[in-house]
PDB file of C-alpha atoms in Angstrom:
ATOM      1  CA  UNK T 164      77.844 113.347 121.972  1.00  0.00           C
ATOM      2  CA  UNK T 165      76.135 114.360 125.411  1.00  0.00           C
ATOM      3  CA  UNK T 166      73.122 111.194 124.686  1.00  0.00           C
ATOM      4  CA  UNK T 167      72.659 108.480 127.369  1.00  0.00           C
ATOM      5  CA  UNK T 168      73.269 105.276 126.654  1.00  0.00           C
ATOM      6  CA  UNK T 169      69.650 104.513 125.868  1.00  0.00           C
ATOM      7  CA  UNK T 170      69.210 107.008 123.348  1.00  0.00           C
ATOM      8  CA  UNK T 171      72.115 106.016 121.907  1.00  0.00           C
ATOM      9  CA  UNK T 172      70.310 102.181 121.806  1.00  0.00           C
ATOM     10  CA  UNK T 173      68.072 103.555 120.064  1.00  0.00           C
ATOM     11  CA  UNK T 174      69.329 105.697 117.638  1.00  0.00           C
ATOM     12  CA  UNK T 175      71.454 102.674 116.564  1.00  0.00           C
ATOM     13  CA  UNK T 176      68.449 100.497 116.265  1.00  0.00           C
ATOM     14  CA  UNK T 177      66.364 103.040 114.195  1.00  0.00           C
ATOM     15  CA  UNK T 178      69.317 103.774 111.988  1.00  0.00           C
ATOM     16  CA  UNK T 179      69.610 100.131 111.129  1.00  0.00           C
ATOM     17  CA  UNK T 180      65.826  99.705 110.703  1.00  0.00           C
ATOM     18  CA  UNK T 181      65.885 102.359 108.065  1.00  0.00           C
ATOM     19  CA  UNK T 182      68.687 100.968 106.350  1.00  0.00           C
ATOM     20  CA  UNK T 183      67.242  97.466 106.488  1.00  0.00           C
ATOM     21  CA  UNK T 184      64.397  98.994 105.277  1.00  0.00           C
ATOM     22  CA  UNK T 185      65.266 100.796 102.303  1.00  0.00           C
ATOM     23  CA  UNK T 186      67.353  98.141 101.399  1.00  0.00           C
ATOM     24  CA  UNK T 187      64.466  95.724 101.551  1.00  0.00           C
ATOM     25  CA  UNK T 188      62.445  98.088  99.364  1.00  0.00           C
ATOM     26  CA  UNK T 189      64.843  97.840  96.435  1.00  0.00           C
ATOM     27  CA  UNK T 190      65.283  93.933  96.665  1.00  0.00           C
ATOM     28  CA  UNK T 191      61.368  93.799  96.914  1.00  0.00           C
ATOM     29  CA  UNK T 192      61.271  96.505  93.606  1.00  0.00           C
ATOM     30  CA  UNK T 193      63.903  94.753  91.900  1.00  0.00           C
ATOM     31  CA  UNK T 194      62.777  91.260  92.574  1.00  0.00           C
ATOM     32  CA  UNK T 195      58.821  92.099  91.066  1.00  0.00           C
ATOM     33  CA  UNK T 196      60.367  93.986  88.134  1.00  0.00           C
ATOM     34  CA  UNK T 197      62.045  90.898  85.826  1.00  0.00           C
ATOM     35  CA  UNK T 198      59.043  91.274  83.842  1.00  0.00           C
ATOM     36  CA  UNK T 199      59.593  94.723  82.812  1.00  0.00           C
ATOM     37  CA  UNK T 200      63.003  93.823  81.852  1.00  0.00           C
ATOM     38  CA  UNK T 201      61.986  90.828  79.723  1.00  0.00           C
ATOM     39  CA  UNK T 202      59.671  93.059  77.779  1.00  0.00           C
ATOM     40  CA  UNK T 203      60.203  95.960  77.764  1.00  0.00           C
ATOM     41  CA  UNK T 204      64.220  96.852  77.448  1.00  0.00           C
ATOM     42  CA  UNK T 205      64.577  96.255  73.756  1.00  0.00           C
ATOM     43  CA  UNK T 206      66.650  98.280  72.069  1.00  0.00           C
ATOM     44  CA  UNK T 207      63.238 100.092  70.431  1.00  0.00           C
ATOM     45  CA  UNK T 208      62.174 100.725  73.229  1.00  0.00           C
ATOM     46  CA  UNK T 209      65.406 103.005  74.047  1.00  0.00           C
ATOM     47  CA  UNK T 210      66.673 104.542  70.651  1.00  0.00           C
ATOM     48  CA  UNK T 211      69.849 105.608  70.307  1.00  0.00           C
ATOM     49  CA  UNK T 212      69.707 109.604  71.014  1.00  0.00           C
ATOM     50  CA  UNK T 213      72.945 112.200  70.389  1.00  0.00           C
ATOM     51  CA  UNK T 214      71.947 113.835  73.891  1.00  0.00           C
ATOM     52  CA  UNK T 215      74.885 112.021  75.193  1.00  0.00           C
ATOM     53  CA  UNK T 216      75.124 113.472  79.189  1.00  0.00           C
ATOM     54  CA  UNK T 217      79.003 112.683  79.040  1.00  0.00           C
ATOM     55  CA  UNK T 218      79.803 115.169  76.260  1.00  0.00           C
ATOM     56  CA  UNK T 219      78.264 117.846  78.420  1.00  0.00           C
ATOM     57  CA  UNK T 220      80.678 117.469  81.604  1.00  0.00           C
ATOM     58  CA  UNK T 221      83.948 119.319  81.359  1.00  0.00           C
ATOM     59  CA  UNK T 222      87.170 117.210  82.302  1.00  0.00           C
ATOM     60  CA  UNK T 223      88.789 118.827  85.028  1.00  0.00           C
ATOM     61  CA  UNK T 224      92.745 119.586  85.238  1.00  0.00           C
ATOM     62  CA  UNK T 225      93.957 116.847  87.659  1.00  0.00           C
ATOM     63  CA  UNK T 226      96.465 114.559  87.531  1.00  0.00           C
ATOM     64  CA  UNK T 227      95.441 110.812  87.666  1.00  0.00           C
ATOM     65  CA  UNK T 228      96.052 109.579  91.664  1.00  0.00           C
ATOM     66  CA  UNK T 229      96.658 112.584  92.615  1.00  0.00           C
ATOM     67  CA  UNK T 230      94.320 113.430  94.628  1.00  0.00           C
ATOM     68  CA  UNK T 231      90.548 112.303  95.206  1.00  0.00           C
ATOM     69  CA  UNK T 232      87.364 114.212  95.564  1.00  0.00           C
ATOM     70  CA  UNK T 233      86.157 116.077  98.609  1.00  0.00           C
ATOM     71  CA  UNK T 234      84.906 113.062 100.750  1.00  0.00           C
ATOM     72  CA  UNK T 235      81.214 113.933 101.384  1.00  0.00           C
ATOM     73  CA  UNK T 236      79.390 111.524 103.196  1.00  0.00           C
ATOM     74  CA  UNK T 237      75.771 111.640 104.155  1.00  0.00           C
ATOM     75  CA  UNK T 238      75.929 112.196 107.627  1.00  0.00           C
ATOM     76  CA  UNK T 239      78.404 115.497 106.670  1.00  0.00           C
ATOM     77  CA  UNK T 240      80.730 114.040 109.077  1.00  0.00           C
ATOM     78  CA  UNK T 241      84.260 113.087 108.848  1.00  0.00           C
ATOM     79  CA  UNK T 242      84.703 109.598 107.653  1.00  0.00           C
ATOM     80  CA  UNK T 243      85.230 106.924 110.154  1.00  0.00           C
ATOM     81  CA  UNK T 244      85.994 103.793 108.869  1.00  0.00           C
ATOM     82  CA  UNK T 245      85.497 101.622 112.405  1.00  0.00           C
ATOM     83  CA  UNK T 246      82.146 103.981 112.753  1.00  0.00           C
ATOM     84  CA  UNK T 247      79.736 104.024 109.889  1.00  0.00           C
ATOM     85  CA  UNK T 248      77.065 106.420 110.140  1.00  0.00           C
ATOM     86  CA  UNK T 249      73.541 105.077 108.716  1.00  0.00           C
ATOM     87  CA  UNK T 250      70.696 107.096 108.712  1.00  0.00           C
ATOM     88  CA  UNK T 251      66.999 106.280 109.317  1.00  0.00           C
ATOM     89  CA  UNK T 252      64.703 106.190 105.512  1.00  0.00           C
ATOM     90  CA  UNK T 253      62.896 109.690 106.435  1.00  0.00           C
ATOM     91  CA  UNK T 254      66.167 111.333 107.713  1.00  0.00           C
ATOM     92  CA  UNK T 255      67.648 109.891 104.556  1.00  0.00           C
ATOM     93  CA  UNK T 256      64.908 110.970 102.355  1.00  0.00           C
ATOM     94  CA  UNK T 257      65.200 114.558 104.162  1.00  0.00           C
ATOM     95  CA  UNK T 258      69.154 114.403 103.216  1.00  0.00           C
ATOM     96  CA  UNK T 259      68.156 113.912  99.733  1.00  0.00           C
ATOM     97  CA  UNK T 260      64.923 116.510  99.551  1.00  0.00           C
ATOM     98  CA  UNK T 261      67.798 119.464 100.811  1.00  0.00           C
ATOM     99  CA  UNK T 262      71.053 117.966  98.984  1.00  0.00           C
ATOM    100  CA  UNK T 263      68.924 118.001  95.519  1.00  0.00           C
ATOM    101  CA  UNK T 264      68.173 121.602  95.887  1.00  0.00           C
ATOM    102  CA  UNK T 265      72.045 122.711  95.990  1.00  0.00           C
ATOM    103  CA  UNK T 266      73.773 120.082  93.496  1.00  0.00           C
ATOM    104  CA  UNK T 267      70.845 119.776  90.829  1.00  0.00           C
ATOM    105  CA  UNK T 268      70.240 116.381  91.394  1.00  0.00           C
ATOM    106  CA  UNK T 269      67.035 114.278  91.307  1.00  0.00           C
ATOM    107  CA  UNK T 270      66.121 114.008  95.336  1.00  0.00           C
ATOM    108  CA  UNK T 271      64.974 110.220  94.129  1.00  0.00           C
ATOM    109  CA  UNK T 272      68.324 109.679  92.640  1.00  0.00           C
ATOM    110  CA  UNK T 273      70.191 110.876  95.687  1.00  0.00           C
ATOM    111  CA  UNK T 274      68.627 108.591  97.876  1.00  0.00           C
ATOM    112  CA  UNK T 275      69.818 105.503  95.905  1.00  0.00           C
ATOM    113  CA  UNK T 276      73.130 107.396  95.859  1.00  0.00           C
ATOM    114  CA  UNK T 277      73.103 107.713  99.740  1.00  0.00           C
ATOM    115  CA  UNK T 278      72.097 104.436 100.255  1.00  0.00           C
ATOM    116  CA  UNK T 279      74.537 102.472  98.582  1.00  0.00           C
ATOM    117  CA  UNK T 280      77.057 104.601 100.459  1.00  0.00           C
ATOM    118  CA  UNK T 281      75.260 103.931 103.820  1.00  0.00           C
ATOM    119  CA  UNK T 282      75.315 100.102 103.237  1.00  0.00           C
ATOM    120  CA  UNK T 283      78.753 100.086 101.872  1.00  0.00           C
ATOM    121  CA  UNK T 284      80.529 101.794 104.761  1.00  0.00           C
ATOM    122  CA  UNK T 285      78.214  99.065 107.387  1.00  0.00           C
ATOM    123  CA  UNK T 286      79.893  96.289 105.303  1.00  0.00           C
ATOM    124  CA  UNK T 287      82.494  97.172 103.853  1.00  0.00           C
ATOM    125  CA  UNK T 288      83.795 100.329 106.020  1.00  0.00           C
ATOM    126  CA  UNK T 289      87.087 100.793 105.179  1.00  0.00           C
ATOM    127  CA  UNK T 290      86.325 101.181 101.383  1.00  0.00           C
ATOM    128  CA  UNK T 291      84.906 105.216 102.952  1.00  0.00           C
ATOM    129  CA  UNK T 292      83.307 105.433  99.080  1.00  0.00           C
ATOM    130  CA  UNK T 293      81.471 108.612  99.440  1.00  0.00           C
ATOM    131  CA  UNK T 294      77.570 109.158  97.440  1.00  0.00           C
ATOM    132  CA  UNK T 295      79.302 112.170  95.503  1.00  0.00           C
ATOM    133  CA  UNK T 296      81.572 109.638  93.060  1.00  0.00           C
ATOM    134  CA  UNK T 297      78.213 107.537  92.632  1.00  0.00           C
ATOM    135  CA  UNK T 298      76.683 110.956  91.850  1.00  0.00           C
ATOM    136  CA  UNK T 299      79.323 111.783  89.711  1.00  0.00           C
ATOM    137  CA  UNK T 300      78.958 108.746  87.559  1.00  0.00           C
ATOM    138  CA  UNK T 301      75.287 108.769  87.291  1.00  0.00           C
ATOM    139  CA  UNK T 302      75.744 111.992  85.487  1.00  0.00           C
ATOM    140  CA  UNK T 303      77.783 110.728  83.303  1.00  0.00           C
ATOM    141  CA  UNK T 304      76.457 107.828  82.157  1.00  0.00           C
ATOM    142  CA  UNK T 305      73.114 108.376  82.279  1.00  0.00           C
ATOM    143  CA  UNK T 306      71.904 112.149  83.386  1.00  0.00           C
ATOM    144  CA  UNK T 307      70.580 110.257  87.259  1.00  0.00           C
ATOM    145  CA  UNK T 308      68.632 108.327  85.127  1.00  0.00           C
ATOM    146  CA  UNK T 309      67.255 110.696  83.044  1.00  0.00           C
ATOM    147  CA  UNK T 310      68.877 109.972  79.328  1.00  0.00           C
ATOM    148  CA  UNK T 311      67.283 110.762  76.357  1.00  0.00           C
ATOM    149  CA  UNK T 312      64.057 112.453  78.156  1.00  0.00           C
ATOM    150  CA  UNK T 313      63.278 109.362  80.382  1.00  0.00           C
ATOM    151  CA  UNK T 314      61.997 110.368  83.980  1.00  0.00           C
ATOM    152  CA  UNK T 315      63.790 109.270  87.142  1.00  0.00           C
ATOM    153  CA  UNK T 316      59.936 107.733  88.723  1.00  0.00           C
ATOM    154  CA  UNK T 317      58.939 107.041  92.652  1.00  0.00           C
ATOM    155  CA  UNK T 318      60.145 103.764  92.244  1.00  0.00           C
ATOM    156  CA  UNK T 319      63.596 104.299  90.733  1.00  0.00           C
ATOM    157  CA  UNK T 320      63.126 103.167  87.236  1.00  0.00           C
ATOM    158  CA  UNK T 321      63.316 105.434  83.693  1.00  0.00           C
ATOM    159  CA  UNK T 322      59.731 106.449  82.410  1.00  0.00           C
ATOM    160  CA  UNK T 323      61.776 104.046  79.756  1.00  0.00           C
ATOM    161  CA  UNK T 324      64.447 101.373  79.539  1.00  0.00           C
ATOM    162  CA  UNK T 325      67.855 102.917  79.518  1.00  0.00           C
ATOM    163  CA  UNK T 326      69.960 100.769  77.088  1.00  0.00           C
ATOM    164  CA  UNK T 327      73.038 101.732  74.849  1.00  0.00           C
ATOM    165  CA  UNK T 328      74.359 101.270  71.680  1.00  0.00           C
ATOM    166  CA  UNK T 329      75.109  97.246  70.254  1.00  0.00           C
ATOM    167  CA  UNK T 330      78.845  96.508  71.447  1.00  0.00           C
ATOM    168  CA  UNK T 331      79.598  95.144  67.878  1.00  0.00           C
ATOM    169  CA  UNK T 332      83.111  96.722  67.020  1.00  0.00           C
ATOM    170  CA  UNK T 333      82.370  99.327  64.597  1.00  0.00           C
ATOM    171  CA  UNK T 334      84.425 101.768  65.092  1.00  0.00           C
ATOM    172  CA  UNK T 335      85.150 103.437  68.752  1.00  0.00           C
ATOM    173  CA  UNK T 336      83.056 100.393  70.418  1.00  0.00           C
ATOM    174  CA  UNK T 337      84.500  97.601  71.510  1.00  0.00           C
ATOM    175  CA  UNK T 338      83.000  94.051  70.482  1.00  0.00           C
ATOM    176  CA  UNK T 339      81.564  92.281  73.485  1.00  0.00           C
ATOM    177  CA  UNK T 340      78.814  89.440  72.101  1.00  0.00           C
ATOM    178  CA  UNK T 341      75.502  88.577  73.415  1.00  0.00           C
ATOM    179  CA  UNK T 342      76.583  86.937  77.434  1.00  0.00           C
ATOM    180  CA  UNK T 343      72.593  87.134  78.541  1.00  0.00           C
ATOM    181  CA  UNK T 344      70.568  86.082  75.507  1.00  0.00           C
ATOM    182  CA  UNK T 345      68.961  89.167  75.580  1.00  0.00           C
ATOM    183  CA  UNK T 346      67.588  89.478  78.899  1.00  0.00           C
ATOM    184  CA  UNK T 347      68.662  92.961  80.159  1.00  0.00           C
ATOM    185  CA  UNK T 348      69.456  94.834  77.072  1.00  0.00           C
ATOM    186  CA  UNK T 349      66.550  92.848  74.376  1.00  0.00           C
ATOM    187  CA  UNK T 350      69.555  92.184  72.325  1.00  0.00           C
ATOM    188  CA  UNK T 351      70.247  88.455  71.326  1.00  0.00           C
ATOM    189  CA  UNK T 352      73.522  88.974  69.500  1.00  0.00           C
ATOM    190  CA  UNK T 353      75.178  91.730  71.160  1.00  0.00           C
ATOM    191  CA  UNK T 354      75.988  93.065  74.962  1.00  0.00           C
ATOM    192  CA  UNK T 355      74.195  96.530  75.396  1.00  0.00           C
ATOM    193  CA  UNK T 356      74.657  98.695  78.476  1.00  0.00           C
ATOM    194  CA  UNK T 357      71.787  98.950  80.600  1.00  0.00           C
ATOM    195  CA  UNK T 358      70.081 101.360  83.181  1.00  0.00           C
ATOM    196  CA  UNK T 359      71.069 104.412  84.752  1.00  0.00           C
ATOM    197  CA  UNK T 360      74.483 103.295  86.047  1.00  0.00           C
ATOM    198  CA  UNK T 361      74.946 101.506  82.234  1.00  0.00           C
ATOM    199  CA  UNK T 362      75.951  98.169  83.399  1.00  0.00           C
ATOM    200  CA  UNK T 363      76.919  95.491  80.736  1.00  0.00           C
ATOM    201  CA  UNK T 364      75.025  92.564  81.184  1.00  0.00           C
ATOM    202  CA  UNK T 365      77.902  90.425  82.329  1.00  0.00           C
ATOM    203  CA  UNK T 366      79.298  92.513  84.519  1.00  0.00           C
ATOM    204  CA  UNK T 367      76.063  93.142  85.749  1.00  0.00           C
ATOM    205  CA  UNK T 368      75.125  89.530  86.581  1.00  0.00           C
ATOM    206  CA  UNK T 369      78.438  89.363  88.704  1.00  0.00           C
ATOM    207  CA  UNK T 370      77.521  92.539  91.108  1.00  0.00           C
ATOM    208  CA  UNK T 371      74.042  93.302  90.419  1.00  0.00           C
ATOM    209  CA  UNK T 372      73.070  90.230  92.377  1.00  0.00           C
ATOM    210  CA  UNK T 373      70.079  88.764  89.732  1.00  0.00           C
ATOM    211  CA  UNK T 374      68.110  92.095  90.107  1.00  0.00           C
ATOM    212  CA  UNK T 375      67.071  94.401  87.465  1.00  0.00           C
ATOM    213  CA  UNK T 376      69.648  97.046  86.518  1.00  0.00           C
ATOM    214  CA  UNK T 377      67.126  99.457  85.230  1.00  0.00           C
ATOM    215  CA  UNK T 378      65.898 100.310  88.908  1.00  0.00           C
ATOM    216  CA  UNK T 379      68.501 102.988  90.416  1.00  0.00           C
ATOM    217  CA  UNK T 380      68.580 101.382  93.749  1.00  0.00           C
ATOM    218  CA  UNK T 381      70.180  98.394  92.895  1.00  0.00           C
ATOM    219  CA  UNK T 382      72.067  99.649  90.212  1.00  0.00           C
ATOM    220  CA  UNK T 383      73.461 102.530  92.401  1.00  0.00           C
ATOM    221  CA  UNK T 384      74.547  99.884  94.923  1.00  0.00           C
ATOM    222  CA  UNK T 385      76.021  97.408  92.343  1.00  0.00           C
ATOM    223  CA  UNK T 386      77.911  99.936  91.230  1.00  0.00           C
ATOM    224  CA  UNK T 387      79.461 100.894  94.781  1.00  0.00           C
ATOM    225  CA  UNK T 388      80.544  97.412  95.503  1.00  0.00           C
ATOM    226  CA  UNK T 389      81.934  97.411  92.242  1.00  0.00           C
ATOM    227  CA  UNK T 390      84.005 100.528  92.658  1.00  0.00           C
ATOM    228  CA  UNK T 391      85.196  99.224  96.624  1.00  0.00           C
ATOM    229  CA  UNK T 392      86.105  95.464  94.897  1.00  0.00           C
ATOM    230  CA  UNK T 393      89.018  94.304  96.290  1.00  0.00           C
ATOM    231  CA  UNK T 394      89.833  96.210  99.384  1.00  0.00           C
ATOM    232  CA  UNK T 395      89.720  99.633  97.691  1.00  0.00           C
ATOM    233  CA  UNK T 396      89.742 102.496  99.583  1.00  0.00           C
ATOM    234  CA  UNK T 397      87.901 105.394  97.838  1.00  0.00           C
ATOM    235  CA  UNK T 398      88.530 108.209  99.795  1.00  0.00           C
ATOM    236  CA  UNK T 399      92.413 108.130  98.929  1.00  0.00           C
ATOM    237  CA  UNK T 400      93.780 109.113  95.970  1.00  0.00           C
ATOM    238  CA  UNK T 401      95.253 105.992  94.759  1.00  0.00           C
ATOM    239  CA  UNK T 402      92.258 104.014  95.777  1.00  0.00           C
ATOM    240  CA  UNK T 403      89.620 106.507  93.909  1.00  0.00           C
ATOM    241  CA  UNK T 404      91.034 106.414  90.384  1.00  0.00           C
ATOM    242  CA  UNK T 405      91.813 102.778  90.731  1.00  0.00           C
ATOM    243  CA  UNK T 406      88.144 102.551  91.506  1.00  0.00           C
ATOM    244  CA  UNK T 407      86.749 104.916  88.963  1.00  0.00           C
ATOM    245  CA  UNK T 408      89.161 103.779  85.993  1.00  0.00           C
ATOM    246  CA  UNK T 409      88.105 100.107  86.847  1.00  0.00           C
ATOM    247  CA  UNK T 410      84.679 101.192  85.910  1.00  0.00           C
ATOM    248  CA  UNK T 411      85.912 102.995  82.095  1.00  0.00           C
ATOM    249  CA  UNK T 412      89.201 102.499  81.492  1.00  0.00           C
ATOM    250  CA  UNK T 413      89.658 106.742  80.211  1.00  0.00           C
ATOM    251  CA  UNK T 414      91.441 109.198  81.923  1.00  0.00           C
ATOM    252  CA  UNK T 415      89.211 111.880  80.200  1.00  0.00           C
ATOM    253  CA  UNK T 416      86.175 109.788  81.748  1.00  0.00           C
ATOM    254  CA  UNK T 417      87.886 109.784  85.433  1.00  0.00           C
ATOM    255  CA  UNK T 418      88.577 113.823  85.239  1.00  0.00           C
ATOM    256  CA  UNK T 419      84.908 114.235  84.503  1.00  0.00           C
ATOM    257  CA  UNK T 420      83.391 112.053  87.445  1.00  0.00           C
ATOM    258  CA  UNK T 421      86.097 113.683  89.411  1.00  0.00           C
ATOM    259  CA  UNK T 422      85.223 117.363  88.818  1.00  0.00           C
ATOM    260  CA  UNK T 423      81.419 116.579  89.376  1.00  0.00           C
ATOM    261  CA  UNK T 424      82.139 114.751  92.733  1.00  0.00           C
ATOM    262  CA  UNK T 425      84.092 117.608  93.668  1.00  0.00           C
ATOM    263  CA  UNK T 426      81.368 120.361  92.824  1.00  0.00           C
ATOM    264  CA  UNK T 427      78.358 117.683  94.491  1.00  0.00           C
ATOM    265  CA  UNK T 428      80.070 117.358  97.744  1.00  0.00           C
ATOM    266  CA  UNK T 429      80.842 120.891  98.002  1.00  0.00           C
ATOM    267  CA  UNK T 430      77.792 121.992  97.668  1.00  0.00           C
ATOM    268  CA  UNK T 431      76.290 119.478  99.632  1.00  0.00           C
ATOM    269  CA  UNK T 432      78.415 120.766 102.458  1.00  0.00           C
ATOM    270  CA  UNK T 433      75.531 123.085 103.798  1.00  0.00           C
ATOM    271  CA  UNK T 434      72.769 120.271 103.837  1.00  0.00           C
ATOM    272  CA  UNK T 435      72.437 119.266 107.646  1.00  0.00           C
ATOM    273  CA  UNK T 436      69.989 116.765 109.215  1.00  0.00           C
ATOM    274  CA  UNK T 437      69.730 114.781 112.471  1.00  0.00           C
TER     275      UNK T 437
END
């Protein structure tokens, strides 16, 4: 790219530093933040609302595996799956500040996006999952953490605890009983999904690595090891639905998250930083 090789040194070495250290900020969030889960995530304290962000995103006309979403990354380069491309916090916070002014996205919610992408393709590189499907999801399932007039905050969590509706069977939910005696959702007889990637508390427990689910970094990056379980690759056609129908089983659900990753990478197209 025209750089000697010490500049090279040490653009390597501040790229990793600002992954390492964003990623240490969420653990360090997370970790401090079991007490806000304990008491405050009871199902009063998020009401069920009928602003649902999912019945706002049009399906788009494509044909399951047939194709995947434009495969944005955050460097805007072409990805390389022996040559991931992590960025330094403030270039990565820059990224975010430009990309939420052409897709409509919260800048804070785009920087948990980009960084579960970022430490994805340093660990598990040939998965190639890009921050647009993460993006794309978000919306869906909870507005980038915004449902029913919570705020997205400085330190990734909802002005308010994000939890669903009880998972008791009535009709059009499935029956899934109480797996964490209340400790994510408040709920001691029924699963409830939780936080602004709507985890179930099982499920949860599994990826989300003990953290709280309610705080968008973590949940952003449970999510993406979720979606590249199992050797996925998520920049191929196969590999994306596979990925994005593992996380809800609808084909309706899949066109939506595909049409928005679509429309947030391609307008994401024109952000550049270095």
């Amino acid at each position: 790219m025209g750089s000697s090789g010490s500049e090279d040194t040490d653009r390597r070495y501040l790229a990793a530093l600002g992954r390492l250290g964003i990623v240490g900020l969420v653990l360090l969030v997370a970790a401090g933040a079991v007490w806000f889960t304990s008491r405050a995530s009871t199902p009063a304290a998020s009401p069920t609302t009928t602003e649902i962000p999912a019945l706002e995103v049009p399906a788009v006309d494509v044909q399951p595996g047939a194709s995947a979403p434009v495969d944005a990354t955050v460097s805007n380069e072409p990805a390389k799956p022996q040559q991931p491309q992590p960025r330094p916090g403030n270039l990565l916070q820059l990224w975010a500040d430009r990309a939420a002014q052409v897709t409509g996205i919260p800048a804070r919610a785009l920087v948990a996006y980009g960084n579960a992408e970022l430490e994805l393709r340093a660990t598990q590189p040939g998965c190639r999952l890009s921050w647009a499907t993460l993006a794309g999801i978000g919306r869906i399932e909870s507005n980038h953490g915004q449902y029913g007039g919570a705020i997205l905050q400085s330190n990734g969590y909802p002005s308010r605890p994000i939890v669903g509706v009880p998972l008791d069977g009535t009709p059009g939910v499935r029956a899934i009983p109480d797996t964490d005696h209340g400790r994510f959702d408040g709920d001691p007889n029924y699963d409830r999904a939780v936080g602004p990637m709507q985890f179930i508390p099982s499920t949860w427990l599994k990826w989300g690595g003990g953290y709280d689910p309610q705080q968008i970094d973590a949940a952003a990056l449970a999510a993406a090891k979720y979606l590249c379980a199992g050797g996925r690759d998520m920049a191929s056609a196969q590999g994306w639905w596979s990925g994005v129908l593992s996380y809800n089983n609808s084909v309706d659900y899949g066109r939506k998250v595909y049409g928005l990753a679509d429309s947030y990478a391609k307008a994401a197209q024109v952000v550049r930083v270095s």
